[in-house]
XYZ file of C-alpha atoms in Angstrom:
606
model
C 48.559 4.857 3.383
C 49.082 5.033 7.145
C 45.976 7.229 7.515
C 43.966 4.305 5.327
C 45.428 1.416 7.780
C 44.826 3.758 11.192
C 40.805 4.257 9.497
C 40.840 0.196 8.863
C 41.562 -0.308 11.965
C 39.275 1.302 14.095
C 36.191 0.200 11.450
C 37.224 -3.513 12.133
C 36.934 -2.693 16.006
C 33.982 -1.156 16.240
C 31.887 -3.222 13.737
C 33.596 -6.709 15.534
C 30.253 -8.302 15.767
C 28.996 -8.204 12.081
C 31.945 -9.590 10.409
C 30.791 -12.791 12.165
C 27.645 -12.522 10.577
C 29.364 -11.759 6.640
C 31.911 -14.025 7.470
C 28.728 -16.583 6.686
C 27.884 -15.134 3.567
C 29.953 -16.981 0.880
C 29.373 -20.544 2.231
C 25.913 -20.326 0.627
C 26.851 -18.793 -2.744
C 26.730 -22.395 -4.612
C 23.206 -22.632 -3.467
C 22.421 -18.970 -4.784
C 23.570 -19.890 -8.038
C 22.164 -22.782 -8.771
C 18.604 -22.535 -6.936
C 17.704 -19.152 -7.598
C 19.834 -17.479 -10.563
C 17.787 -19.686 -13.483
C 21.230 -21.732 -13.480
C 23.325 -18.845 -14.734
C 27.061 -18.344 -12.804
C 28.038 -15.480 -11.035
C 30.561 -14.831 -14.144
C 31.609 -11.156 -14.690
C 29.796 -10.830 -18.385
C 26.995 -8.656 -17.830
C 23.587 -10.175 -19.716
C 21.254 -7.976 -18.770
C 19.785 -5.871 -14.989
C 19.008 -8.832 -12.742
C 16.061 -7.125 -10.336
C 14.840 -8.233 -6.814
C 10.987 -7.009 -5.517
C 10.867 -7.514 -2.167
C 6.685 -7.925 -1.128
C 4.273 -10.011 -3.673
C 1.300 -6.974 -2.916
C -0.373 -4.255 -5.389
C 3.257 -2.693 -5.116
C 4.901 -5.491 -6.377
C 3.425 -7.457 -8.576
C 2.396 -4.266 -10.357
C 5.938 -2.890 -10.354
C 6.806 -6.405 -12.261
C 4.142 -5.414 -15.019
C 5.259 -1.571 -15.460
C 8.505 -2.797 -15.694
C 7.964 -5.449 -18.103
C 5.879 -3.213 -20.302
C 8.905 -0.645 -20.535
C 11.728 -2.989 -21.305
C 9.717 -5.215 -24.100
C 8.594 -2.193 -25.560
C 11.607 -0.216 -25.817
C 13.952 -0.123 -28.196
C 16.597 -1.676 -26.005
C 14.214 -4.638 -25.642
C 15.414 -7.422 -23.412
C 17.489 -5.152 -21.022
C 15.995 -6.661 -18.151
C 17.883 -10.357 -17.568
C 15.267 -11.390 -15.088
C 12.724 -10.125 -12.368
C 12.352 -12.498 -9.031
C 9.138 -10.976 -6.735
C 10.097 -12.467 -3.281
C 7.202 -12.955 -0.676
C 6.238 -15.235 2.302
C 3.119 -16.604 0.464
C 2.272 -18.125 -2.678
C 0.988 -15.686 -5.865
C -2.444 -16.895 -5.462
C -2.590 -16.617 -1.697
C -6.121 -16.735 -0.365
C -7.115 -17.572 3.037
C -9.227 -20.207 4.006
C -11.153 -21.019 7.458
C -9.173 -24.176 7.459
C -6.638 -22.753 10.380
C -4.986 -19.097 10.583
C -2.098 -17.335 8.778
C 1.643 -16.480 10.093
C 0.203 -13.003 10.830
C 3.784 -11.638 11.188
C 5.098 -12.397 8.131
C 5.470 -9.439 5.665
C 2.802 -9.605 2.659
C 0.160 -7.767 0.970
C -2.805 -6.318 2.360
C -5.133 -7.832 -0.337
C -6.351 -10.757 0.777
C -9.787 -12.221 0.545
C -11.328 -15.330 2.265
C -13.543 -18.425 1.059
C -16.199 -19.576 3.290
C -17.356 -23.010 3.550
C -20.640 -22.362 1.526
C -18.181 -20.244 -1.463
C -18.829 -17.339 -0.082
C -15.831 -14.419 -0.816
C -15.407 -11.887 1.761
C -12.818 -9.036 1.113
C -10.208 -9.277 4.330
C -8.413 -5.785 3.173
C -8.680 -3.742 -0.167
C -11.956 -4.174 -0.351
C -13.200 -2.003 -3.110
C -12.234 -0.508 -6.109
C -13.384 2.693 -7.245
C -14.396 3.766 -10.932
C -11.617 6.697 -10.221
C -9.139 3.932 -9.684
C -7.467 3.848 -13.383
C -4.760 2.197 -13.004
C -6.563 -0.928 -10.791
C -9.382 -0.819 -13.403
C -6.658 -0.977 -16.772
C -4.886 -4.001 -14.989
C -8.469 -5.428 -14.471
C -9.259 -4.775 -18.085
C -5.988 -6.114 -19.035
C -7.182 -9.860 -17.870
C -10.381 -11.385 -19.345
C -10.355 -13.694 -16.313
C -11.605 -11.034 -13.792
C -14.599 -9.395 -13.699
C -15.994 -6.510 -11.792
C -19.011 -6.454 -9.440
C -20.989 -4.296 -7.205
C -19.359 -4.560 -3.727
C -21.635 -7.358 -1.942
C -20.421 -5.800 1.566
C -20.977 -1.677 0.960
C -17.853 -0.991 3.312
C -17.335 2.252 4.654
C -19.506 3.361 1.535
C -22.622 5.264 2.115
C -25.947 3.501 0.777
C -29.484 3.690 1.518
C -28.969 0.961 4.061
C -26.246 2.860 6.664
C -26.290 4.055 9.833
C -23.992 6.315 12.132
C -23.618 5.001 15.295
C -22.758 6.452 18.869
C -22.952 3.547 21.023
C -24.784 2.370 24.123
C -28.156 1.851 21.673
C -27.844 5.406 20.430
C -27.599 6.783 16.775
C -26.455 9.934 15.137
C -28.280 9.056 11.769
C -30.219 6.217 10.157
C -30.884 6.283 6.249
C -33.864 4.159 6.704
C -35.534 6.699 9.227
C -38.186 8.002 7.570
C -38.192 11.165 10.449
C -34.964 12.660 9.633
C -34.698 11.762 6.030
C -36.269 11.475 2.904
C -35.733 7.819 1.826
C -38.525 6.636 2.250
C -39.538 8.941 -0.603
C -36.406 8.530 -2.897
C -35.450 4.877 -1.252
C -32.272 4.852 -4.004
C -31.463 8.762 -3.883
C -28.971 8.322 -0.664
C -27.173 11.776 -2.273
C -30.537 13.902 -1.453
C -30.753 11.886 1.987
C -27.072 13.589 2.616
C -27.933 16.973 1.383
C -30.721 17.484 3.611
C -28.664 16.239 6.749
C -25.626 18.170 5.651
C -26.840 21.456 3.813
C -24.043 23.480 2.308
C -21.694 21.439 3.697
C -22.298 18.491 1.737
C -21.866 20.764 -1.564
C -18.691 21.904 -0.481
C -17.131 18.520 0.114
C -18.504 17.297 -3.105
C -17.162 19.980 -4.844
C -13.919 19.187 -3.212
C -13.815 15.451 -4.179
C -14.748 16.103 -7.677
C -11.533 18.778 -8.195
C -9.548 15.959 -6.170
C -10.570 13.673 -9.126
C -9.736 16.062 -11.293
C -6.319 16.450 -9.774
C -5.550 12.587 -10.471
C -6.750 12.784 -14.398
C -3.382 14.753 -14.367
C -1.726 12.263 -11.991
C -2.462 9.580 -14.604
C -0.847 11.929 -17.693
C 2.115 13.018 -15.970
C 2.397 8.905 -15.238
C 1.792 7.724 -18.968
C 4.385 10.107 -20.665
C 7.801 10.298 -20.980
C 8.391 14.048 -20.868
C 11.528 14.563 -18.731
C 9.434 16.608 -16.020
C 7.381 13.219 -15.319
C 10.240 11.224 -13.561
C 9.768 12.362 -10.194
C 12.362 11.464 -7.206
C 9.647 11.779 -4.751
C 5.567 11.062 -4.241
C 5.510 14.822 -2.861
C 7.005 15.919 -6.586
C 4.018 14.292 -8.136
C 1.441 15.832 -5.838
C 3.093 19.685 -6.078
C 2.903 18.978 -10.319
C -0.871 18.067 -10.225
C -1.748 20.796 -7.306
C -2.296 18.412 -3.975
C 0.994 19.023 -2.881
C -0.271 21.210 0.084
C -2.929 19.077 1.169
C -0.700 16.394 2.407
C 1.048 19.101 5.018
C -1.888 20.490 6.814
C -4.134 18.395 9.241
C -7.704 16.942 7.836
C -9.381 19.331 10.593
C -7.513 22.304 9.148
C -8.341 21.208 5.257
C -12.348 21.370 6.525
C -11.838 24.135 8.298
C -9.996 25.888 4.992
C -13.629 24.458 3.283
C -15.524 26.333 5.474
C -17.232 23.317 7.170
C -19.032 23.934 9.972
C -17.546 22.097 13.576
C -21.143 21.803 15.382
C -24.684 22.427 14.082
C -25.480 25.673 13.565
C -27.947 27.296 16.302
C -30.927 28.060 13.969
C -30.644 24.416 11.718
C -31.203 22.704 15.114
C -34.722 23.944 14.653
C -34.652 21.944 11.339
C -35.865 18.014 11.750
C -33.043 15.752 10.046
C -29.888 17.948 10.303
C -26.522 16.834 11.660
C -22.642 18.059 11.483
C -20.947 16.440 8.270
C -17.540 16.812 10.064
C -18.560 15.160 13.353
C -20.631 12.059 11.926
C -20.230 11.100 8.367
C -16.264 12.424 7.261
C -15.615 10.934 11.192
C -17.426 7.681 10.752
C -15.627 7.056 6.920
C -12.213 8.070 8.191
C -12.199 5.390 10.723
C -13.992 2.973 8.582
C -10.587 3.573 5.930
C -8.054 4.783 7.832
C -8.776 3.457 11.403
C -7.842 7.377 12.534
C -10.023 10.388 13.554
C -10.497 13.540 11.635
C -7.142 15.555 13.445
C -5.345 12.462 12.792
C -5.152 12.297 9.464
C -3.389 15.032 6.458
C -5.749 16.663 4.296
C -5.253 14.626 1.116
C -5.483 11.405 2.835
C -8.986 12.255 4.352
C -9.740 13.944 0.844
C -9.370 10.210 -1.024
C -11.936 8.438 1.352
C -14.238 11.242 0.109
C -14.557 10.358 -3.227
C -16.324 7.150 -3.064
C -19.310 9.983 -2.656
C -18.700 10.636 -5.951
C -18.970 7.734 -7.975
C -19.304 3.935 -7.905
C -17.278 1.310 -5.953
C -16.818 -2.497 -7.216
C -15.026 -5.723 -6.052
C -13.629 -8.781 -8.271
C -16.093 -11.767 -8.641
C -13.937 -14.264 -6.307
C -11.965 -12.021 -4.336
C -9.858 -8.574 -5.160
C -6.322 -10.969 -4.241
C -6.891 -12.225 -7.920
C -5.325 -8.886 -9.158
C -2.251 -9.546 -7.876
C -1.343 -12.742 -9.226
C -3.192 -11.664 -12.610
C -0.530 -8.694 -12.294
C 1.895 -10.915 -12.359
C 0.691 -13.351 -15.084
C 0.455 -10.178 -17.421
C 3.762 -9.516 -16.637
C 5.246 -12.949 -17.902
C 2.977 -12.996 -20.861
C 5.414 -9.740 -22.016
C 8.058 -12.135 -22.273
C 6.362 -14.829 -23.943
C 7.904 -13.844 -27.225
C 11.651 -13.777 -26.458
C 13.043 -16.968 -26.758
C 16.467 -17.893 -25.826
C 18.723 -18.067 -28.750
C 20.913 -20.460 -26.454
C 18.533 -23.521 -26.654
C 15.338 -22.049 -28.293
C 13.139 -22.358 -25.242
C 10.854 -19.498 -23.814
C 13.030 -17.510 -21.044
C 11.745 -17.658 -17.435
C 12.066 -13.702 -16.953
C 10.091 -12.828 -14.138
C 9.779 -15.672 -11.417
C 7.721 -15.784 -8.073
C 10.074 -17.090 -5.099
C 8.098 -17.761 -1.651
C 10.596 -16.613 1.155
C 10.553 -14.203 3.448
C 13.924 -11.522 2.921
C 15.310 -10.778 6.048
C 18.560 -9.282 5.015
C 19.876 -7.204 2.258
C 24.026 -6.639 1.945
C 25.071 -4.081 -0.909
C 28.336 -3.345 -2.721
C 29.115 -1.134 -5.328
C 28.072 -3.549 -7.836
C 25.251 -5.735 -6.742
C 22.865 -6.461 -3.822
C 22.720 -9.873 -2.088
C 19.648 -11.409 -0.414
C 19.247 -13.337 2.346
C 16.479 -15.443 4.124
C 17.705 -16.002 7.220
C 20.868 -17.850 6.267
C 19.820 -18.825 3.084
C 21.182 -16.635 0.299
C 18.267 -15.500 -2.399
C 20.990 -14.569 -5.528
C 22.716 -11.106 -6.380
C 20.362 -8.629 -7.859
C 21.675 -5.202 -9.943
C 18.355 -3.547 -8.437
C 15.943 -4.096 -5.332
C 12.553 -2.428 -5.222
C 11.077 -2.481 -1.303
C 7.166 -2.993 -1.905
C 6.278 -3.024 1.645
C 6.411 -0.846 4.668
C 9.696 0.044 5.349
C 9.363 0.051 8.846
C 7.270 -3.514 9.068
C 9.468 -4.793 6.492
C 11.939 -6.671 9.233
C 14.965 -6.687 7.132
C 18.125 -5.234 8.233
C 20.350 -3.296 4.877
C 23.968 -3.728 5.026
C 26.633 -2.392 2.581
C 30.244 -3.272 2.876
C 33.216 -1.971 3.509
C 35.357 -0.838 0.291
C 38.088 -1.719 2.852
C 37.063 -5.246 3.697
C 34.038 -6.889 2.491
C 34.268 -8.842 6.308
C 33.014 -5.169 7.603
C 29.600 -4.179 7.069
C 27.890 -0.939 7.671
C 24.075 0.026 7.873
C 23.287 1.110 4.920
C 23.265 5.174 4.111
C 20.063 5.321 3.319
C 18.658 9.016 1.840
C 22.029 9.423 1.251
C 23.943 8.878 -2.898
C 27.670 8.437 -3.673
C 29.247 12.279 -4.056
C 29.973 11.774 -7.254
C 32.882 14.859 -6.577
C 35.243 12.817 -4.776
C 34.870 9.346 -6.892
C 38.093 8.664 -6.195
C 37.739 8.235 -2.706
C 38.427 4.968 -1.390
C 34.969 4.839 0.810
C 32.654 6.938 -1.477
C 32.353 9.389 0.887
C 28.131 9.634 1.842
C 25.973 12.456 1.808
C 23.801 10.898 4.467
C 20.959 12.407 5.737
C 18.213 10.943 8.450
C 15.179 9.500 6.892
C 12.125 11.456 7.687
C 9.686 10.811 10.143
C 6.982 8.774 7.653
C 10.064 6.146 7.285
C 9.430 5.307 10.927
C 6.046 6.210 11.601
C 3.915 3.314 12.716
C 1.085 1.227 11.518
C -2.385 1.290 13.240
C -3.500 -2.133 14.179
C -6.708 -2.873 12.369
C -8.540 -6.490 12.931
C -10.878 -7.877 10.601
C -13.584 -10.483 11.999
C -15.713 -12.456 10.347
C -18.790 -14.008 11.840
C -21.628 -16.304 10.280
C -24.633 -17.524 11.548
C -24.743 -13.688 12.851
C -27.366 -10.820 12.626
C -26.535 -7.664 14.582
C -29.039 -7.828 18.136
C -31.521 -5.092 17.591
C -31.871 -4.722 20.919
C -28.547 -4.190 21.848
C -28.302 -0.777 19.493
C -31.621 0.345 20.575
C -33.094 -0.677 17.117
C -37.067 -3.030 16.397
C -35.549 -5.447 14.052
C -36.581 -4.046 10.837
C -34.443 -0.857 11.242
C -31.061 -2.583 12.079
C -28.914 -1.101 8.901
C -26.572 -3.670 6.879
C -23.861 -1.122 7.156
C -22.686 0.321 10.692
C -20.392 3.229 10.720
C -19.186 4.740 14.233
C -18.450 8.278 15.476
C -15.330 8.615 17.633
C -17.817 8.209 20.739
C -18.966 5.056 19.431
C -15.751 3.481 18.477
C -14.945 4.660 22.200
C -17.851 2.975 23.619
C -17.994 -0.306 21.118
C -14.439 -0.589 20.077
C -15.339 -1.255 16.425
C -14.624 0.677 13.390
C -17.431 -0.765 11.176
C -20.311 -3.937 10.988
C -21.034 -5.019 7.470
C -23.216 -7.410 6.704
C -24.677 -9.815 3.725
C -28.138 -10.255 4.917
C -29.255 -13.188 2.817
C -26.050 -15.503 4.448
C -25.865 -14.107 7.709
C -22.399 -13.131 7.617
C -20.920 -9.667 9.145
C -17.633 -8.582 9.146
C -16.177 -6.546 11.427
C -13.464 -3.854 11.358
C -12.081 -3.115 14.964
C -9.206 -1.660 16.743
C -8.299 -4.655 19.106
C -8.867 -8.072 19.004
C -12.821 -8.246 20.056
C -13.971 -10.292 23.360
C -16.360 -12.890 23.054
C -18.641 -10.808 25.688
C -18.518 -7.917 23.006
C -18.783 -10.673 19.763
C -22.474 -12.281 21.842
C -23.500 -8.301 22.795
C -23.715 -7.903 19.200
C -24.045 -10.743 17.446
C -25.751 -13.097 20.157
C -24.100 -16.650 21.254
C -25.090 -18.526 18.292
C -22.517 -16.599 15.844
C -19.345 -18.372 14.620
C -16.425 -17.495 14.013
C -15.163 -18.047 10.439
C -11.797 -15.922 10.998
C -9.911 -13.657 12.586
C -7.094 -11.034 10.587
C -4.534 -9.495 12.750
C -2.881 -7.388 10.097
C 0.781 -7.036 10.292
C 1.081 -9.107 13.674
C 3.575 -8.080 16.179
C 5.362 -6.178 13.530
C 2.704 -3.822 11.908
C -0.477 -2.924 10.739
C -2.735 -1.934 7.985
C -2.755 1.871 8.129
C -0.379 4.541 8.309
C -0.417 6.523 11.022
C -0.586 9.930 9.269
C -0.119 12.284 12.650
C -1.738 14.759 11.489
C 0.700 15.594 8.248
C 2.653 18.218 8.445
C 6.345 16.669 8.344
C 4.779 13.323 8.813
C 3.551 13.827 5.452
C 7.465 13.853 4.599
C 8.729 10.969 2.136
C 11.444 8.793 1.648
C 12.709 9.686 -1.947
C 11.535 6.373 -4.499
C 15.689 5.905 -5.137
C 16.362 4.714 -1.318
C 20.120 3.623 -1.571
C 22.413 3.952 -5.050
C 25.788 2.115 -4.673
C 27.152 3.887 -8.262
C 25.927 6.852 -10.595
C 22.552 6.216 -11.176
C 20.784 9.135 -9.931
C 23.233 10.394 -13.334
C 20.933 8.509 -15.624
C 23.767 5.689 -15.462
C 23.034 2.119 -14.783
C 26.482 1.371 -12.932
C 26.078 0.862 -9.656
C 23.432 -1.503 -7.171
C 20.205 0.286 -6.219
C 17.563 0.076 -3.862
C 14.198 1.549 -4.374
C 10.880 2.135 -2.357
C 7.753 1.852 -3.846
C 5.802 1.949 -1.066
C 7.384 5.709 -0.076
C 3.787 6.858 -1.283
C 2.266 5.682 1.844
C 3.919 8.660 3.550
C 0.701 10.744 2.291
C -2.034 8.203 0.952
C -2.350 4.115 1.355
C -4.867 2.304 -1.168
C -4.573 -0.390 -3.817
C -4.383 2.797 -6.046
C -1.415 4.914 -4.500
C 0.424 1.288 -4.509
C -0.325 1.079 -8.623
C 1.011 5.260 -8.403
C 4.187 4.122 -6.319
C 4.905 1.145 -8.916
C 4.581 3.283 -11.424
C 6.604 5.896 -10.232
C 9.465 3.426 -9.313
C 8.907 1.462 -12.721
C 9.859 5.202 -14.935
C 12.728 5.659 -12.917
C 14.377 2.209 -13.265
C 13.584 2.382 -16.749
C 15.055 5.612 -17.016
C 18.254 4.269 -15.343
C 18.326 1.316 -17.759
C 17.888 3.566 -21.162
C 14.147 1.911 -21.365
C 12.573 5.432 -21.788
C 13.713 7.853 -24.268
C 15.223 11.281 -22.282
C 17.236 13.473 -23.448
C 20.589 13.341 -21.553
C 21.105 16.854 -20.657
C 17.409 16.922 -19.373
C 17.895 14.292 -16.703
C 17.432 14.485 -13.428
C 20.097 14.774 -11.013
C-alpha cells in the first residue's frame, strides 16, 4: 500500500500539467450524450460495440462498409450499436473555384473540382485501375457511378506523352515519328515502348503482370475467413502472397535484381529511337505517383505504378470523391432492415459527424473524443484512417490510479495479460517504427484554364507539344514540376509540382493569359500526399493494424477499448487501393474481436 501511495505520488508530480487539461473533461459529458450518442445515456448496460473512424477518406468510409457487411451478415447480427465516421468536411465534399479549402485540416486525398463550365478535374486519386478490385466492386456496388476513360491520362503512358528534361529539351516524344513507330501504329503505344526499351521493357512487364498476380491472392486471403487470413500487420499480408521482400529493398536495387540496364548500352546507341527505361520512363512515372525518384522509393511501391502498363485506367463520370460518400451510403443501406423494436423506426447506425478530432483519452473500458474542447461521445473502438503522423491528435490513457493523471498512450505496446492483476496493467511498450513518423512529401496540384503549354518554351513547333508531360529527375530539377496534363478541347492543364509554382514559371509555360482556377496544397503545414518511402528497408516497417488495446482483445475477446490503424498500409504502398486493403484488413480483425467471423477459438491469433 505504501509502495502504491509513494508510485501515486510521484505520477501526480510529474504529469502536473495534464490533469489541468482532464480536469476539463467531464464538464462536457451532458453535451456528449445528448448531441452525439443518438440520445442514448452513458448507462452501464452494454447494447452493442459503439465505434469511432477517425478520417471520412477511402480508409474510412470503406472501413464503415466492410464493417457493416460483417456484422449484418453474421450470425450475431446487430453487434455493432453504432458507427460515427468523424471528418473536417462534409461526405460529399467537392471543391469548387468559389474560394480555397482549410488546407490543414486532416481529410481524404480524393477530392475532385468543378469548373465554372462543369468541367471535373481529379485533384488527387485520379485513376482507377482495372486491377483495382476492391475500388471497382464498391463502384459496381452503386448504380449511381459510372466508369470512364480518364479524360486527363495522368502519369499514364499514351500515344500523346512526352519525357521531358527541361530547358526545351526532351528525352522521348511518342509523336516523333524519328525515334518511334507511331506514326505507323498511332494506337500501339506498347510497340512504341518496346523499341525504345528492348529487353528491358519485357522484363518489367513481366514483372507487373506476376505483381498482379500476387494481388489475385491478396484479394482471396481478404475474402475468406480461414484463421491464417487475419493478419496483425500489412507486412503479414505481403510475406503470405510473396511481396513481402519487395517492400525492404530500394526500387534501384529491385531493377537492378531485374537485370535492367542503368545507361544505354554502348552498341544500342548506334540504334535510332533507344533510351534507358530506368532513367526516363520508371523515373518520369515515379515522380508523376509518388513525387520521389527511383532510390527513393521500396521495390513494391515503385512495382504498383508499373502496372498501369499493363492494363486500363478509368475515372468516375463527375469526380472519383463520389466513391467515398457512395461508400458510405452502401454502408447505411446494410442497416436499412433493422428496425428498433423500441419505437419501430429505422436505427441511425452509422452517422457522418463533421469535426475535426484533436484528442483521444482511453481507459480500460472506452475511448473518449474530443474536438478541441468539445467532447465527440465514448466509443468501445477507434479506427485511425489517416496518417498517423499528419493526423494532429494527441492519445491519452489514464491513470488506473487517478483518472485526473493522464499518460501518452503505449502505443505498439498490449496489456500483459500475465500480471492482470496489476493495478497499472503493466505495458509491453515498444517504440513505433520509423514509417509511424516518416514524413509526407508536399505535392501541389494547379489548375490552369485558358492555358496551352508555350511550344516555344520546350523547344517544340506547336503541333508536337504532347497533352501529357512527364519529367526526368533533371527536368523536375530544372522546371520544378512533376507532370502537365492537359484537356485540349477546354484548354485546361493541371499541374503536379513540388512547391507552390511562381507566376514567372505559371506565364513561361502557360503564357500570361492563363487563369488560375485553383490551387491544392495537400496536407498544409501538417502533411502531404505521399509517403516518403526512404528507400524501404526499415522504413518499409509498419505499425501493427491493432495500435493500442486497453483489455484482452488481441485474445479474441471484446473487453477492453481499442484503437486501430488502417492507414498502417501506407508504410509500404499509398493508393485508393491499399486504403480499400487497410480497411479491409482492419474490418476482419474487429469483426474477429466482436465474434462477427466464425474462428475457431484455439486457432486465434495471439
Amino acid at each position: 500500500t505504501i509502495v502504491m501511495k509513494v508510485k501515486s505520488f510521484f505520477l501526480r508530480l510529474y504529469w502536473i500539467t495534464i490533469p489541468i487539461f482532464a480536469s476539463l473533461l467531464p464538464s462536457y459529458k451532458s453535451e456528449a450524450s445528448s448531441n452525439y450518442n443518438n440520445g442514448q445515456d452513458d448507462s452501464n448496460e452494454k447494447i452493442g460495440t459503439k465505434i469511432a473512424i477517425i478520417g471520412g477518406g477511402i480508409a474510412g468510409s470503406f472501413t464503415a462498409k466492410y464493417l457493416a457487411d460483417y456484422d449484418t451478415k453474421s450470425a450475431a447480427k446487430g453487434a455493432i450499436d453504432s458507427i460515427v465516421v468523424f471528418d473536417p468536411f462534409p461526405i460529399e465534399h467537392q471543391h469548387t473555384t468559389e474560394g480555397q479549402q482549410n488546407e490543414n485540416l486532416q481529410g481524404g486525398r480524393v477530392s475532385s473540382l468543378t469548373l465554372d463550365d462543369g468541367t471535373v478535374v481529379e485533384l488527387g486519386g485520379a485513376t482507377i485501375h482495372d486491377a483495382d478490385k476492391l475500388l471497382i466492386e464498391m463502384i459496381e456496388g452503386d448504380p449511381n457511378l459510372v466508369l470512364e476513360k480518364s479524360k486527363f491520362n495522368e502519369c499514364v503512358p499514351d500515344k500523346h506523352f512526352g519525357i521531358y528534361d527541361g530547358d526545351g529539351s526532351w528525352s522521348f516524344l511518342t509523336n516523333n515519328a524519328a525515334s518511334s513507330i507511331t506514326s505507323w501504329f498511332p494506337t500501339m503505344i506498347t510497340l512504341t515502348l518496346l523499341w525504345r526499351y528492348n529487353i528491358d521493357f519485357i522484363r518489367i512487364w513481366q514483372a507487373s503482370l506476376r505483381a498482379r498476380e500476387s494481388f489475385h491472392l491478396v484479394y482471396k486471403m481478404l475474402d475468406t475467413s480461414h484463421p491464417a487470413s487475419f493478419f496483425h500487420s500489412i507486412n503479414e499480408l505481403w510475406d503470405i502472397v510473396g511481396l513481402l521482400k519487395t517492400t525492404h529493398v530500394s526500387y534501384d536495387d529491385f531493377l537492378d535484381a531485374f537485370g535492367l540496364e542503368r545507361e544505354v548500352q554502348w552498341w544500342r546507341r548506334f540504334i535510332p529511337g533507344q533510351g534507358c527505361l530506368r532513367e526516363e520512363l520508371l523515373t518520369a512515372m515515379n515522380i508523376c505517383y509518388s513525387n520521389q525518384l527511383n532510390p527513393e522509393m521500396n521495390g513494391l511501391s515503385g512495382l504498383i505504378n508499373l502496372m498501369s502498363l499493363t492494363g486500363e485506367t478509368f475515372s468516375i463520370n463527375g469526380g472519383n470523391q463520389q466513391l467515398i460518400s457512395s461508400a458510405f451510403m452502401q454502408a447505411q443501406k446494410q442497416y436499412e432492415s433493422i428496425v428498433n423494436t423500441d419505437n419501430n423506426e429505422n436505427l441511425s447506425r452509422i452517422r457522418h459527424v463533421q469535426a475535426q478530432i484533436t484528442t483521444v483519452v482511453s481507459d480500460m473500458n472506452s475511448m473518449g473524443l474530443w474536438s478541441e474542447q468539445r467532447n465527440m461521445g465514448k466509443f468501445d473502438i477507434v479506427i485511425l484512417a489517416a496518417p498517423l503522423q499528419n493526423s494532429q491528435i494527441s492519445f491519452f490513457t489514464k491513470s488506473h490510479f487517478d483518472e485526473a493523471v493522464l499518460h501518452s498512450m503505449p502505443m505498439h505496446g498490449m496489456v500483459d495479460s500475465d500480471v492482470e492483476e496489476a493495478g497499472e496493467h503493466h505495458r509491453q511498450a515498444k517504440p513505433l517504427p520509423p514509417s509511424a513518423t516518416n514524413d509526407y512529401t508536399e505535392v501541389i496540384t494547379t489548375i490552369v484554364s485558358s492555358a496551352t503549354v508555350k511550344a516555344n518554351y520546350v523547344g517544340l513547333a506547336d503541333s508536337k507539344v504532347p497533352t501529357s508531360i512527364y519529367v526526368t529527375e533533371k527536368g523536375r530539377r530544372m522546371e520544378g514540376i512533376n507532370e502537365i496534363s492537359c484537356l485540349a478541347e477546354h484548354e485546361i492543364c493541371k499541374v503536379l509540382s513540388p512547391q507552390r509554382l511562381s507566376t514567372e514559371t505559371l506565364e513561361n509555360l502557360f503564357g500570361p493569359n492563363h487563369k488560375i482556377e485553383h490551387v491544392k496544397v495537400w496536407g498544409g503545414d501538417f502533411g502531404g500526399f505521399t509517403p516518403n518511402y526512404n528507400g524501404g528497408r526499415e522504413h518499409a516497417i509498419p505499425t501493427p493494424f491493432l495500435l493500442y488495446d486497453g483489455g484482452l482483445g488481441t485474445k479474441g475477446l471484446a473487453e477492453g477499448s481499442a484503437l486501430y490503424y488502417v492507414n498502417s498500409v501506407e508504410a509500404s504502398i499509398a493508393s485508393m487501393e491499399a486504403s480499400a486493403i487497410g480497411a479491409k484488413s482492419v474490418a476482419k480483425l474487429i469483426a474477429q474481436r466482436l465474434g462477427l467471423m466464425s474462428v475457431p477459438s484455439s486457432q486465434r491469433s495471439e
